[in-house]
Tab-separated table of C-alpha atoms in Angstrom:
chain	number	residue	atom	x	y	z
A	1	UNK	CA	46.188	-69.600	-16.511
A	2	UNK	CA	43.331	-71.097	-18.542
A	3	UNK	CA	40.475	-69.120	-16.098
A	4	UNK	CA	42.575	-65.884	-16.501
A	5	UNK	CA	42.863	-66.076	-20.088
A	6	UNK	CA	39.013	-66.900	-20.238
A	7	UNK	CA	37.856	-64.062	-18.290
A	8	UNK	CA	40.767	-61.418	-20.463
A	9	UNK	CA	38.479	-62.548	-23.204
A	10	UNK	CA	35.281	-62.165	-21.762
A	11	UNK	CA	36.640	-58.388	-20.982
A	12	UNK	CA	37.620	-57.626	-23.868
A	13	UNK	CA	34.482	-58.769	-25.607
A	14	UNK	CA	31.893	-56.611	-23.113
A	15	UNK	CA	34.511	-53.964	-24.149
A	16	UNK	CA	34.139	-54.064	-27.506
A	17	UNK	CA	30.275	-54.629	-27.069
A	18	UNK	CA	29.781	-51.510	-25.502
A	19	UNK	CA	32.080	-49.852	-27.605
A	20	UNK	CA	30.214	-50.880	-30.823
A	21	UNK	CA	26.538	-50.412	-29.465
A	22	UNK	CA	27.536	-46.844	-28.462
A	23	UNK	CA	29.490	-45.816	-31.317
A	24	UNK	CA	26.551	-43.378	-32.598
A	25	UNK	CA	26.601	-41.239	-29.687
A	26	UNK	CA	29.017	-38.329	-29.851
A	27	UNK	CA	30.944	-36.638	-26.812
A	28	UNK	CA	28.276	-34.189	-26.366
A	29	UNK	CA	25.962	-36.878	-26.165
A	30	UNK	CA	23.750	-36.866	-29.460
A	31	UNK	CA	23.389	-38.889	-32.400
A	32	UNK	CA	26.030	-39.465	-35.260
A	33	UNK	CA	23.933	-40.191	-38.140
A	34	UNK	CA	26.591	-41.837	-40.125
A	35	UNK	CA	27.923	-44.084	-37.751
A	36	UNK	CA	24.856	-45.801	-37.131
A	37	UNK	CA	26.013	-49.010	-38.950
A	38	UNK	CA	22.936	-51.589	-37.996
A	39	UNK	CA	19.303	-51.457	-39.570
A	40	UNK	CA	16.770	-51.799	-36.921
A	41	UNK	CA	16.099	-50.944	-33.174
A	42	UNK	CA	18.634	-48.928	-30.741
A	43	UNK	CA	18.058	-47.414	-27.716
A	44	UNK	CA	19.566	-43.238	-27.103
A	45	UNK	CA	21.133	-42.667	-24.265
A	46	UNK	CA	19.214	-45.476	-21.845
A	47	UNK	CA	15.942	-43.287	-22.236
A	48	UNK	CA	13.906	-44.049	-25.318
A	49	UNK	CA	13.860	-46.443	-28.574
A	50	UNK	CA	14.621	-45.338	-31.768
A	51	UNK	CA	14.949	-46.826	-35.397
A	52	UNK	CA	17.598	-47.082	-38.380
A	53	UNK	CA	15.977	-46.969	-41.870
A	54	UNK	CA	17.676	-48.315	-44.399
A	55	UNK	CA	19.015	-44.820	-45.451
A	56	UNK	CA	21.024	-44.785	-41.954
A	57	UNK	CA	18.360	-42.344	-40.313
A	58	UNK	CA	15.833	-42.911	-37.659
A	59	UNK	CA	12.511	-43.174	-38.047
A	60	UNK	CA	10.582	-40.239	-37.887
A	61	UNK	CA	6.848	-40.521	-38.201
A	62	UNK	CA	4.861	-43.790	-38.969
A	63	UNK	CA	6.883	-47.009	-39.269
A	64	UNK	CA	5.464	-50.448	-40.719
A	65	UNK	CA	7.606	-52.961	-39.049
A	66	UNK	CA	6.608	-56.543	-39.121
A	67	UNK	CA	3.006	-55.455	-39.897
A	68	UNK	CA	2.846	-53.371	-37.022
A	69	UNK	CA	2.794	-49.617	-37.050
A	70	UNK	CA	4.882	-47.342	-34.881
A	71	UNK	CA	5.432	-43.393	-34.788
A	72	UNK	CA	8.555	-41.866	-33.799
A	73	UNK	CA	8.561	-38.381	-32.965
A	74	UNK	CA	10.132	-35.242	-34.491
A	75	UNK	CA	13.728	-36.001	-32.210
A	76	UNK	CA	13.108	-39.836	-33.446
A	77	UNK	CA	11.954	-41.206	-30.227
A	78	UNK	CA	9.732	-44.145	-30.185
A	79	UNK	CA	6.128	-43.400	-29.008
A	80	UNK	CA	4.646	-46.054	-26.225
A	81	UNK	CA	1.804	-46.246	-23.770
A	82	UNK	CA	0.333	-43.140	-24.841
A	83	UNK	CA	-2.815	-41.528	-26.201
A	84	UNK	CA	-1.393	-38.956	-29.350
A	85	UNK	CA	-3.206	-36.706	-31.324
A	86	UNK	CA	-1.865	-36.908	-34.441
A	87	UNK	CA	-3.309	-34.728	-37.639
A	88	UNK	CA	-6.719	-35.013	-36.760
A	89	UNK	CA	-6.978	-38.246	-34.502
A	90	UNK	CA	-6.576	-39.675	-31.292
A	91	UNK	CA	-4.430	-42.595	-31.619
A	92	UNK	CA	-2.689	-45.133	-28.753
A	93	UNK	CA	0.680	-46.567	-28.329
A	94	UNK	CA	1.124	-49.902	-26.355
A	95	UNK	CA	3.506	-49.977	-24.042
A	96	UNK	CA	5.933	-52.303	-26.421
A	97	UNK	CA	5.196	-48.926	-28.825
A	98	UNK	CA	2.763	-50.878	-31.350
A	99	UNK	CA	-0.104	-48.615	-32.171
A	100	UNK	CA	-3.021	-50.473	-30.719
A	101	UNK	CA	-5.815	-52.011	-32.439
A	102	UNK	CA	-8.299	-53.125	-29.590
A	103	UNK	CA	-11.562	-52.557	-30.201
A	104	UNK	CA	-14.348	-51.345	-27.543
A	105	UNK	CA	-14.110	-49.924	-23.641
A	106	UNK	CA	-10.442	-51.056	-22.127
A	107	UNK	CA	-9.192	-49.094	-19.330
A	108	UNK	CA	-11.317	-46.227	-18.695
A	109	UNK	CA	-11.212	-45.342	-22.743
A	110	UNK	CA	-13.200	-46.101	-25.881
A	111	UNK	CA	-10.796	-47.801	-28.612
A	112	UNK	CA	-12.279	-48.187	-32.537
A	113	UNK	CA	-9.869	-50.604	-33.509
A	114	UNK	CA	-7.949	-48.608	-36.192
A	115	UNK	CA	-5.761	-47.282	-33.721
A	116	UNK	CA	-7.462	-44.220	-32.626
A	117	UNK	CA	-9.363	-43.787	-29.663
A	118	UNK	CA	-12.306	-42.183	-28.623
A	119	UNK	CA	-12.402	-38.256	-28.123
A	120	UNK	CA	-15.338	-36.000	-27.347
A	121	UNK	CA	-18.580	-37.113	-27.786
A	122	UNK	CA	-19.668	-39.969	-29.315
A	123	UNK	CA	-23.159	-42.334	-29.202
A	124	UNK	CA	-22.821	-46.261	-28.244
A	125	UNK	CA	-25.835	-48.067	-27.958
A	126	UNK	CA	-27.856	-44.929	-27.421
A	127	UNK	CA	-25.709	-44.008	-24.513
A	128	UNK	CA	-24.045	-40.725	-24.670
A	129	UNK	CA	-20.611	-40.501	-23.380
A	130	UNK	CA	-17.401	-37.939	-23.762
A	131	UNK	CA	-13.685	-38.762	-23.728
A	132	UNK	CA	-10.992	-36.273	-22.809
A	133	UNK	CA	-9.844	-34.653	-26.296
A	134	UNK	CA	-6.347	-35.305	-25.190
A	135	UNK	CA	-6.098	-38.247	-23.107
A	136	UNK	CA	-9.027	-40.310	-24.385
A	137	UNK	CA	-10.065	-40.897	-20.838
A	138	UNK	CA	-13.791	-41.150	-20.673
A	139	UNK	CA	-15.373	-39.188	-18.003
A	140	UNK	CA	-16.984	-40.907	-14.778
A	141	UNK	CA	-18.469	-39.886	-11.447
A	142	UNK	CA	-18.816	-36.728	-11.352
A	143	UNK	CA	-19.316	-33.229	-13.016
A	144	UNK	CA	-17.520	-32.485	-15.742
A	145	UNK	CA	-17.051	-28.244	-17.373
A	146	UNK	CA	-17.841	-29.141	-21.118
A	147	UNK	CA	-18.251	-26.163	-23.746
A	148	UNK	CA	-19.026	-23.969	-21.245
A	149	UNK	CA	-22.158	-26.554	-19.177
A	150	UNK	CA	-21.926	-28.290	-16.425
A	151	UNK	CA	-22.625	-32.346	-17.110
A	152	UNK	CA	-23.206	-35.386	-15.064
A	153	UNK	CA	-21.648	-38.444	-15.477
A	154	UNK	CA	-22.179	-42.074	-14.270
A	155	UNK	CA	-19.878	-44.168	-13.075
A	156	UNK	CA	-20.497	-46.272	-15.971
A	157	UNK	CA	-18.935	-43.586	-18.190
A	158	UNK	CA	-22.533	-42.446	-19.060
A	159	UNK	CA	-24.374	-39.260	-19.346
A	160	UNK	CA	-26.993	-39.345	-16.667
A	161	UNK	CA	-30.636	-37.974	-18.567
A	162	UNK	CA	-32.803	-39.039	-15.378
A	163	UNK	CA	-34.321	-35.403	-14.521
A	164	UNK	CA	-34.174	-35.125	-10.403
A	165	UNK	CA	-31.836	-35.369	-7.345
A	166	UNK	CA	-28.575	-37.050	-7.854
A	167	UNK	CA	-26.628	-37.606	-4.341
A	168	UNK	CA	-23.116	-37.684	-5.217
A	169	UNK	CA	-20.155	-39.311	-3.051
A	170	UNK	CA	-16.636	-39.362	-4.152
A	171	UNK	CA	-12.665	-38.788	-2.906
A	172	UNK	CA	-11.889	-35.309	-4.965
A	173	UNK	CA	-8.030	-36.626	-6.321
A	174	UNK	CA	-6.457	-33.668	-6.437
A	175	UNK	CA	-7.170	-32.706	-2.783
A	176	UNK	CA	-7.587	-36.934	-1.551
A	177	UNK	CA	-10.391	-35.436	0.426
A	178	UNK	CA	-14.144	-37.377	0.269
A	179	UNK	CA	-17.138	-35.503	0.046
A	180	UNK	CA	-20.793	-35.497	-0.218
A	181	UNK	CA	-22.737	-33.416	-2.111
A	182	UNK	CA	-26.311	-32.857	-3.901
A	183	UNK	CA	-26.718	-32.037	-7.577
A	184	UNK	CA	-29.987	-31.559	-9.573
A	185	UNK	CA	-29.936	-33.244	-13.314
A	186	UNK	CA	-31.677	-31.725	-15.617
A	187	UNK	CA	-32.636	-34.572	-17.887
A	188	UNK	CA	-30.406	-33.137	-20.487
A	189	UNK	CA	-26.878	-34.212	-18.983
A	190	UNK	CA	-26.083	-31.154	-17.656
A	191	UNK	CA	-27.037	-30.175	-14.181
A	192	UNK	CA	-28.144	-27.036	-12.644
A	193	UNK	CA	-26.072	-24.329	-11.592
A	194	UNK	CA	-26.744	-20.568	-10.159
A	195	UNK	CA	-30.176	-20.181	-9.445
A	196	UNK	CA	-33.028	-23.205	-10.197
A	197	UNK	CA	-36.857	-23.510	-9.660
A	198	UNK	CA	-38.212	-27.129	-9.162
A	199	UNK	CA	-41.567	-27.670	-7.691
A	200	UNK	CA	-42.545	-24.489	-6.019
A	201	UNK	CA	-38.981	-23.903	-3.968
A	202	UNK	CA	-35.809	-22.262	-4.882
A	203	UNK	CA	-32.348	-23.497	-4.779
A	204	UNK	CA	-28.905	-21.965	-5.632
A	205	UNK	CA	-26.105	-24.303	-6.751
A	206	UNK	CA	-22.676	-23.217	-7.265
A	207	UNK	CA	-21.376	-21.942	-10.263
A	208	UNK	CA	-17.566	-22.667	-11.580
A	209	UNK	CA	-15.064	-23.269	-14.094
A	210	UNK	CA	-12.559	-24.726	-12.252
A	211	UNK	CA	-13.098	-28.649	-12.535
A	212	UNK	CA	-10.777	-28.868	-9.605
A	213	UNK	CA	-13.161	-27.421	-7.012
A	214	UNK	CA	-15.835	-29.648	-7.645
A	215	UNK	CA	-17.272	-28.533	-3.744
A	216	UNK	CA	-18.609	-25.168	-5.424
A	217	UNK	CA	-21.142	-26.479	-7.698
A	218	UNK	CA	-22.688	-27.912	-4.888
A	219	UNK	CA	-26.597	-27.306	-3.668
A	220	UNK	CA	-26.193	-24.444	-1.448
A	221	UNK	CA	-27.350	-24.607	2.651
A	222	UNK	CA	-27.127	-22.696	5.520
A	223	UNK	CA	-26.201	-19.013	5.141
A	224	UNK	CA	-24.421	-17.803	1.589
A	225	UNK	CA	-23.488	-14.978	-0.194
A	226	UNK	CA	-24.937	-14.512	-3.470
A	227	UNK	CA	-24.024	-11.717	-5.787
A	228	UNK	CA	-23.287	-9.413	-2.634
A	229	UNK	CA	-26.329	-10.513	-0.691
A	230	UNK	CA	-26.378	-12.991	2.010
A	231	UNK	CA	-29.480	-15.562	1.928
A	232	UNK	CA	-30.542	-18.451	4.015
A	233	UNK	CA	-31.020	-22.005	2.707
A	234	UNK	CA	-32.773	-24.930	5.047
A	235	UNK	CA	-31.051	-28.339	5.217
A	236	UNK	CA	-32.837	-29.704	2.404
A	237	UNK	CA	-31.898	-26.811	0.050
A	238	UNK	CA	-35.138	-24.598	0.252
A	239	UNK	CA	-34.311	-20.909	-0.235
A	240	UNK	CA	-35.921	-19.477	3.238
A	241	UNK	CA	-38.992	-17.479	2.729
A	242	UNK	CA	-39.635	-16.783	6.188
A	243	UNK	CA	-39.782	-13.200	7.898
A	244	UNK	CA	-38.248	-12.805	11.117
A	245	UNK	CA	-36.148	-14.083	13.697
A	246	UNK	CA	-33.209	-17.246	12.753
A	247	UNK	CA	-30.308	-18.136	15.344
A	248	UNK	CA	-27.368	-19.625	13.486
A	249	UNK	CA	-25.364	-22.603	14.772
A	250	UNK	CA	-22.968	-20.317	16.767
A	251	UNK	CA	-25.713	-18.566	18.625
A	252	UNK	CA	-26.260	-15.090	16.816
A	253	UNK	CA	-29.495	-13.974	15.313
A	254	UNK	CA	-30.482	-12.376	12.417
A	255	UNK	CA	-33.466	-11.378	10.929
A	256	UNK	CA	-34.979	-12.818	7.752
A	257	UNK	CA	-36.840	-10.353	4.545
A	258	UNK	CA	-38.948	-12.836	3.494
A	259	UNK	CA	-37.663	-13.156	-0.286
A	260	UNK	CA	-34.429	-15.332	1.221
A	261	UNK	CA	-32.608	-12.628	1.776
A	262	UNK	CA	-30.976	-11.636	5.164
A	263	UNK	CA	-31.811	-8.036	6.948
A	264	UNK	CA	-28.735	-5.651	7.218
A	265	UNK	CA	-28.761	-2.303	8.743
A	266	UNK	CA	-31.503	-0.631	10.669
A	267	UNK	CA	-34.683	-2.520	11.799
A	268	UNK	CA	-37.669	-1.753	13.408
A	269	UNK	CA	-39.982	-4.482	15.174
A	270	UNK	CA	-42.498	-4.781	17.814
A	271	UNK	CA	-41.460	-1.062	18.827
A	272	UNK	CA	-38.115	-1.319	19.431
A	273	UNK	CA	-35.026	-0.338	16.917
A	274	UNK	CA	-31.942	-3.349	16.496
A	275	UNK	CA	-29.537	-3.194	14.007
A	276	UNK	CA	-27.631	-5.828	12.192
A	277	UNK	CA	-23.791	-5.252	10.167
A	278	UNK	CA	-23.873	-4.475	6.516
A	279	UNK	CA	-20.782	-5.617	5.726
A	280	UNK	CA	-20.661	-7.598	2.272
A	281	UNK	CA	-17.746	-9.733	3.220
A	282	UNK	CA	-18.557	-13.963	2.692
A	283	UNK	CA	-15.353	-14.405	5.199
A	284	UNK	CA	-17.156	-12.798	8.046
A	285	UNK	CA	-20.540	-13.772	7.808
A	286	UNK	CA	-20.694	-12.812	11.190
A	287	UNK	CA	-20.435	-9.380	10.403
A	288	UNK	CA	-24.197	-9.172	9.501
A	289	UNK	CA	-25.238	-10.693	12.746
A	290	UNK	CA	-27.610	-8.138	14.799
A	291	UNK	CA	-25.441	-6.417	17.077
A	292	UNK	CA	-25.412	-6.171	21.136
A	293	UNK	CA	-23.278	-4.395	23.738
A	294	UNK	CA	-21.323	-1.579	22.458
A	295	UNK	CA	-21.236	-0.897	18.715
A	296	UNK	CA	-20.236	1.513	16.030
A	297	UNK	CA	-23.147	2.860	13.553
A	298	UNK	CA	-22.140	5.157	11.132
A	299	UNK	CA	-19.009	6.578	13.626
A	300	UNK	CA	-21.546	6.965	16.243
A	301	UNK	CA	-21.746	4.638	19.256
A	302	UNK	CA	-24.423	2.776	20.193
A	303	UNK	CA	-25.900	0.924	22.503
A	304	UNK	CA	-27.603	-2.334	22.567
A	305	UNK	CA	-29.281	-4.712	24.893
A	306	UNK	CA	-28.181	-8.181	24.984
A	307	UNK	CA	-31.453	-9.206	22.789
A	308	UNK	CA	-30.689	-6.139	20.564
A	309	UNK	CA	-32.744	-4.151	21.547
A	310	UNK	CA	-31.305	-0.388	20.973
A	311	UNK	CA	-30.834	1.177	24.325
A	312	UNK	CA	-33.048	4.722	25.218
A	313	UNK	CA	-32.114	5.143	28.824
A	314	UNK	CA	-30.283	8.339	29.864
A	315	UNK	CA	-27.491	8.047	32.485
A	316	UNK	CA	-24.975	6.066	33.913
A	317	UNK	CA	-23.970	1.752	32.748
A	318	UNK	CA	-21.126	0.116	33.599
A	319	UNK	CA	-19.418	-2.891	32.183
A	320	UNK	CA	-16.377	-4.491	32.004
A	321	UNK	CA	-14.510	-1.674	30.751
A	322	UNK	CA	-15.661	0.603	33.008
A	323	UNK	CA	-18.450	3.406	33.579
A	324	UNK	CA	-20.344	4.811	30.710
A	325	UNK	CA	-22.884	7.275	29.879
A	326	UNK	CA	-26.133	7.205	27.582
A	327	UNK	CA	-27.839	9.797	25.968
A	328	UNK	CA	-31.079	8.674	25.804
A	329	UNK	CA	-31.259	8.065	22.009
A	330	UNK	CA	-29.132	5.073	21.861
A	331	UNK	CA	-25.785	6.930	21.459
A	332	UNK	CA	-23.060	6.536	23.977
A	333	UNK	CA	-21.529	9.557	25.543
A	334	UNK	CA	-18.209	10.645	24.462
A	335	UNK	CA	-15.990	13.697	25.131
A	336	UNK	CA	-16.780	16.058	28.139
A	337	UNK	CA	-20.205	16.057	30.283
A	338	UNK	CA	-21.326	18.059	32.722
A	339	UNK	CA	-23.680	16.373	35.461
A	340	UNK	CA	-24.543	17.509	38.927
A	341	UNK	CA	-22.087	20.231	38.062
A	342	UNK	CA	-19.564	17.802	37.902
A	343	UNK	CA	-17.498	17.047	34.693
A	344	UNK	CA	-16.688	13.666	33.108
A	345	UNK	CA	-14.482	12.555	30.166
A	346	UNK	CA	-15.268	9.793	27.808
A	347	UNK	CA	-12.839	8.681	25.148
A	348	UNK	CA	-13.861	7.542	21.195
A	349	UNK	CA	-15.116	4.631	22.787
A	350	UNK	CA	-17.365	5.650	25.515
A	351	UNK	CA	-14.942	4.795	28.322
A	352	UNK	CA	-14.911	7.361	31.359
A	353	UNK	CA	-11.625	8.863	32.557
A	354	UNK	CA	-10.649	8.226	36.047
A	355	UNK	CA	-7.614	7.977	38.208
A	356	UNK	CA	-5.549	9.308	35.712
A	357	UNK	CA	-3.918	13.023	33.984
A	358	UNK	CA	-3.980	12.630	30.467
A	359	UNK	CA	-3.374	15.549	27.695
A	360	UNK	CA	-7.300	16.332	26.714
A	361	UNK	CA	-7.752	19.259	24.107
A	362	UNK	CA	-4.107	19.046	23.407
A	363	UNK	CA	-3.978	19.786	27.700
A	364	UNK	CA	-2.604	17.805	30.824
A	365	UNK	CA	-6.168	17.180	32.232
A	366	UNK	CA	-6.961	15.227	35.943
A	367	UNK	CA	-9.325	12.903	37.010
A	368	UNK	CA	-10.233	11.073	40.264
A	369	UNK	CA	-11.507	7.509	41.172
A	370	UNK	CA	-14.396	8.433	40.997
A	371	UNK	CA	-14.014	9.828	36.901
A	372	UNK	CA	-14.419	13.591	38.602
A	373	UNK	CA	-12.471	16.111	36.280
A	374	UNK	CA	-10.000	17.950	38.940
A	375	UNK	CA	-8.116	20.314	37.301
């Protein structure tokens, strides 16, 4: 009977606990002012700390408590382990709330021992450097869109000012993918973008905003459009000055201008015509590839050899598809021919008739095996 009464007591006490500690919440769940009985610390609704005054409200703002400062914000809730602008400043919160007063680099940020921390840029020890303006996070390993320039940033926190080459390796966070990548400082902190001369060569280096996509500022290689125009870099960077003949990595050729740029359209060499696709499209590079086999030109239908060369014979050439018939300036035959006294039909894509009755001229037209127009 002892045990039972014991633990009847120990109920009733947790009861009224509880009952007491949660006597400033209302039914709808917020806080009853005038209820709130005990100076000093509470916690609202198992989520965040908050603060009697002495007048019965909470703490709103900065709070001296036992000579350490606080801030509460506007609903009263405690502020901890967080950077917080406030008026003009950068300040930090512990994580026990207490507004920090550490003083030099802790944890990726810059702290002055007042409180604040570090925002924008600031000299130490005739380093530069440049903290996140709402954060405080100082800025490492990598390229960083300030005030409308690209900078470069060590992975000590400072801004590189060696002028040259910087080969830069890291695991992009918001994608966890790693990649490698070449930049060129420019002894200023920032590094080039668009178009740069060093030495005697050209190079192009991505130009963006987005701080995400970190793989577009890099030092361009390979075949790229730029402004509409498709140019070819070597491995190293090097715009291409070369005139004539490249084979990309997939096999096709082009043919090179000489100022970097890549030949579209019509093109006559060593005697003989080629032509390569004009399409301004950087999803199908391929596009500007010098054609072979059967191709459209300006809605005509052409011709070419397999090493582009623009086919002048007259007569017949079959392929996969079928027979065909050339007309001696490149074009490929299509609608009605008469040869030998004999008459063919070729469709809109140079492919003869045969074996079949088909409405031709809006008529039920006949052909035999052998593509002979019957009737």
């Amino acid at each position: 009977m002892k045990l039972k009464g014991k633990i009847i007591s120990s109920f009733i006490l947790v009861l009224l606990f509880f009952t007491t500690s949660t006597s400033y919440i209302k039914a709808d769940n917020s806080l009853d002012y005038n209820k709130l009985t005990q100076d000093g610390w509470f916690k609202y609704d198992d989520e965040y700390w908050m603060f009697k005054k002495e007048d019965g409200m909470p703490a709103i703002g900065w709070l001296n408590y036992k000579n350490h400062w606080y801030y509460f914000n506007g609903n009263g809730g405690l502020v901890y382990n967080t950077a917080r602008t406030i008026g003009s400043k950068l300040y930090y919160f512990n994580s026990d709330g207490t507004m920090s007063t550490k003083i030099g680099f802790y944890e990726h940020r810059y702290f002055n021992g007042d409180g604040t921390i570090k925002s924008g840029w600031f000299k130490y020890n005739n380093k530069w450097y440049h903290a996140n303006q709402d954060s405080g996070y100082l800025n490492e390993n990598g390229a960083y869109y300030i005030n409308y320039k690209w900078y470069y940033f060590n992975k000590d926190f400072t801004m590189t000012t060696n002028k040259g080459w910087i080969h830069h390796k890291e695991v992009n966070p918001y994608s966890n993918k790693s990649f490698s990548t070449w930049y060129f400082s420019k002894g200023d902190g920032t590094i080039a973008t668009d178009w740069y001369k060093t030495g005697d060569r050209w190079y192009y280096f991505g130009a963006t905003k987005d701080s995400h996509n970190l793989n577009s500022l890099e030092m361009y290689t390979g075949f790229k459009y730029i402004d509409g125009k498709l140019y070819y870099f070597y491995d190293n960077g090097w715009m291409c000055y070369k005139t004539g003949w490249i084979q990309n990595d997939d096999g096709k050729w082009y043919y090179l201008n000489g100022d970097g740029t890549v030949k579209t359209g019509w093109l006559k060499t060593g005697g003989r015509w080629y032509y390569f696709g004009e399409e301004n499209d950087p999803s199908k590079q391929n596009s500007l590839e010098m054609y072979t086999g059967f191709r459209f030109v300006d809605e005509k239908l052409y011709y070419f050899y397999d090493n582009g060369w623009m086919c002048y014979k007259t007569g017949w050439i079959q392929n996969d598809d079928g027979w065909h018939y050339l007309n001696g300036d490149g074009t490929v035959r299509t609608g009605w021919l008469k040869n030998d006294n004999k008459w063919y039909y070729f469709d809109g894509h140079g492919n003869m008739l045969c074996d079949t009755k088909c409405k031709v001229d809006n008529k039920l037209q006949s052909f035999d095996k052998s593509g002979v127009w019957i009737g």
